[in-house]
């Protein structure tokens, strides 16, 4: 699945929203999106889709563009479930599915983004 986020310069803040999430499947939230992916394509596909999303959420190109605009603040929205270990797992760094149905492992990618910033 192609990552296709859009960037909006809003004052001194960079606001990135994953618009592609709702282009492929109609969903009101991340949980609805993951649930639909799991239902239509299976758990492995849902996990791979979210890993792909996280890997490209903020690229070096985005950071360079933000710097060129003079942006000095980046807000990265994360949910409480980023700290959940997958069912049967022991660490939030493991990929899988949380008891609520969210894909786990996003903490790995958050750390990578923070290092880049």
mmCIF file of C-alpha atoms in Angstrom:
data_model
loop_
_atom_site.group_PDB
_atom_site.id
_atom_site.type_symbol
_atom_site.label_atom_id
_atom_site.label_comp_id
_atom_site.label_asym_id
_atom_site.label_seq_id
_atom_site.Cartn_x
_atom_site.Cartn_y
_atom_site.Cartn_z
ATOM 1 C CA UNK A 1 0.000 0.000 0.000
ATOM 2 C CA UNK A 2 1.385 3.389 -0.920
ATOM 3 C CA UNK A 3 1.931 5.966 1.791
ATOM 4 C CA UNK A 4 0.339 9.221 0.738
ATOM 5 C CA UNK A 5 0.282 11.709 3.647
ATOM 6 C CA UNK A 6 -0.299 15.399 3.130
ATOM 7 C CA UNK A 7 1.458 18.228 4.873
ATOM 8 C CA UNK A 8 -0.153 21.469 5.903
ATOM 9 C CA UNK A 9 1.890 24.404 7.141
ATOM 10 C CA UNK A 10 -0.108 25.878 9.994
ATOM 11 C CA UNK A 11 1.671 28.774 11.670
ATOM 12 C CA UNK A 12 4.858 27.368 13.171
ATOM 13 C CA UNK A 13 3.543 23.814 13.419
ATOM 14 C CA UNK A 14 3.720 21.001 10.884
ATOM 15 C CA UNK A 15 0.453 19.071 10.783
ATOM 16 C CA UNK A 16 0.692 15.738 8.984
ATOM 17 C CA UNK A 17 -2.364 13.593 8.653
ATOM 18 C CA UNK A 18 -2.417 10.113 7.152
ATOM 19 C CA UNK A 19 -5.035 10.808 4.498
ATOM 20 C CA UNK A 20 -4.377 7.487 2.767
ATOM 21 C CA UNK A 21 -5.832 5.602 5.708
ATOM 22 C CA UNK A 22 -9.303 6.631 4.765
ATOM 23 C CA UNK A 23 -8.819 6.469 0.987
ATOM 24 C CA UNK A 24 -8.660 2.667 0.860
ATOM 25 C CA UNK A 25 -11.356 1.772 3.388
ATOM 26 C CA UNK A 26 -14.033 4.031 4.830
ATOM 27 C CA UNK A 27 -13.220 4.330 8.526
ATOM 28 C CA UNK A 28 -13.890 6.791 11.337
ATOM 29 C CA UNK A 29 -10.853 5.842 13.402
ATOM 30 C CA UNK A 30 -7.636 3.845 13.383
ATOM 31 C CA UNK A 31 -9.343 0.976 15.165
ATOM 32 C CA UNK A 32 -12.143 0.886 12.576
ATOM 33 C CA UNK A 33 -9.506 0.962 9.825
ATOM 34 C CA UNK A 34 -7.479 -1.909 11.339
ATOM 35 C CA UNK A 35 -10.651 -3.910 11.987
ATOM 36 C CA UNK A 36 -11.711 -3.512 8.353
ATOM 37 C CA UNK A 37 -8.241 -4.505 7.105
ATOM 38 C CA UNK A 38 -8.276 -7.595 9.316
ATOM 39 C CA UNK A 39 -11.755 -8.527 8.144
ATOM 40 C CA UNK A 40 -11.015 -8.071 4.438
ATOM 41 C CA UNK A 41 -7.371 -9.195 4.211
ATOM 42 C CA UNK A 42 -6.348 -10.858 7.495
ATOM 43 C CA UNK A 43 -4.176 -9.994 10.474
ATOM 44 C CA UNK A 44 -0.808 -10.171 8.681
ATOM 45 C CA UNK A 45 -1.991 -7.687 6.043
ATOM 46 C CA UNK A 46 -3.279 -5.266 8.706
ATOM 47 C CA UNK A 47 0.053 -5.428 10.562
ATOM 48 C CA UNK A 48 2.051 -4.950 7.340
ATOM 49 C CA UNK A 49 -0.133 -1.979 6.344
ATOM 50 C CA UNK A 50 0.410 -0.225 9.662
ATOM 51 C CA UNK A 51 4.168 -0.944 9.587
ATOM 52 C CA UNK A 52 4.266 0.612 6.112
ATOM 53 C CA UNK A 53 2.312 3.623 7.351
ATOM 54 C CA UNK A 54 4.605 4.144 10.342
ATOM 55 C CA UNK A 55 7.770 3.705 8.254
ATOM 56 C CA UNK A 56 6.811 6.588 5.973
ATOM 57 C CA UNK A 57 4.781 8.855 8.222
ATOM 58 C CA UNK A 58 7.470 11.534 8.385
ATOM 59 C CA UNK A 59 10.214 11.199 5.791
ATOM 60 C CA UNK A 60 13.499 13.052 5.441
ATOM 61 C CA UNK A 61 11.850 14.924 2.552
ATOM 62 C CA UNK A 62 9.064 16.119 4.880
ATOM 63 C CA UNK A 63 11.574 17.227 7.509
ATOM 64 C CA UNK A 64 13.643 19.112 4.914
ATOM 65 C CA UNK A 65 10.505 20.845 3.571
ATOM 66 C CA UNK A 66 9.428 21.813 7.079
ATOM 67 C CA UNK A 67 12.864 23.228 7.846
ATOM 68 C CA UNK A 68 12.792 25.234 4.618
ATOM 69 C CA UNK A 69 9.488 26.745 5.755
ATOM 70 C CA UNK A 70 10.973 27.650 9.133
ATOM 71 C CA UNK A 71 8.860 25.145 11.046
ATOM 72 C CA UNK A 72 10.244 24.637 14.545
ATOM 73 C CA UNK A 73 7.566 22.377 16.080
ATOM 74 C CA UNK A 74 6.237 18.998 15.009
ATOM 75 C CA UNK A 75 3.231 17.322 16.607
ATOM 76 C CA UNK A 76 3.100 13.543 16.264
ATOM 77 C CA UNK A 77 -0.281 12.194 17.373
ATOM 78 C CA UNK A 78 -0.128 8.826 19.129
ATOM 79 C CA UNK A 79 -2.749 6.841 20.944
ATOM 80 C CA UNK A 80 -2.535 5.234 24.367
ATOM 81 C CA UNK A 81 -2.297 1.836 22.656
ATOM 82 C CA UNK A 82 1.237 2.606 21.470
ATOM 83 C CA UNK A 83 2.366 1.228 24.840
ATOM 84 C CA UNK A 84 0.381 -2.033 24.542
ATOM 85 C CA UNK A 85 2.128 -5.354 23.997
ATOM 86 C CA UNK A 86 0.443 -7.662 21.502
ATOM 87 C CA UNK A 87 -1.734 -10.517 22.696
ATOM 88 C CA UNK A 88 0.678 -13.243 23.781
ATOM 89 C CA UNK A 89 3.624 -10.820 23.693
ATOM 90 C CA UNK A 90 5.655 -9.142 26.392
ATOM 91 C CA UNK A 91 6.738 -5.795 24.898
ATOM 92 C CA UNK A 92 5.101 -2.870 23.080
ATOM 93 C CA UNK A 93 8.016 -3.125 20.627
ATOM 94 C CA UNK A 94 6.636 -6.424 19.306
ATOM 95 C CA UNK A 95 4.390 -6.396 16.240
ATOM 96 C CA UNK A 96 1.000 -7.978 16.624
ATOM 97 C CA UNK A 97 -2.478 -7.018 17.781
ATOM 98 C CA UNK A 98 -3.458 -5.536 21.131
ATOM 99 C CA UNK A 99 -6.396 -6.891 23.121
ATOM 100 C CA UNK A 100 -8.469 -3.964 21.773
ATOM 101 C CA UNK A 101 -7.508 -4.770 18.158
ATOM 102 C CA UNK A 102 -4.899 -2.076 17.458
ATOM 103 C CA UNK A 103 -1.679 -3.028 15.675
ATOM 104 C CA UNK A 104 1.245 -2.942 18.115
ATOM 105 C CA UNK A 105 4.876 -2.062 17.426
ATOM 106 C CA UNK A 106 4.365 1.591 16.552
ATOM 107 C CA UNK A 107 6.692 2.571 19.377
ATOM 108 C CA UNK A 108 9.636 1.397 17.232
ATOM 109 C CA UNK A 109 8.728 3.901 14.541
ATOM 110 C CA UNK A 110 7.972 6.729 16.973
ATOM 111 C CA UNK A 111 11.493 6.348 18.339
ATOM 112 C CA UNK A 112 12.945 6.483 14.795
ATOM 113 C CA UNK A 113 10.978 9.667 14.040
ATOM 114 C CA UNK A 114 12.071 11.356 17.258
ATOM 115 C CA UNK A 115 15.720 10.594 16.507
ATOM 116 C CA UNK A 116 15.311 12.164 13.028
ATOM 117 C CA UNK A 117 13.733 15.272 14.484
#
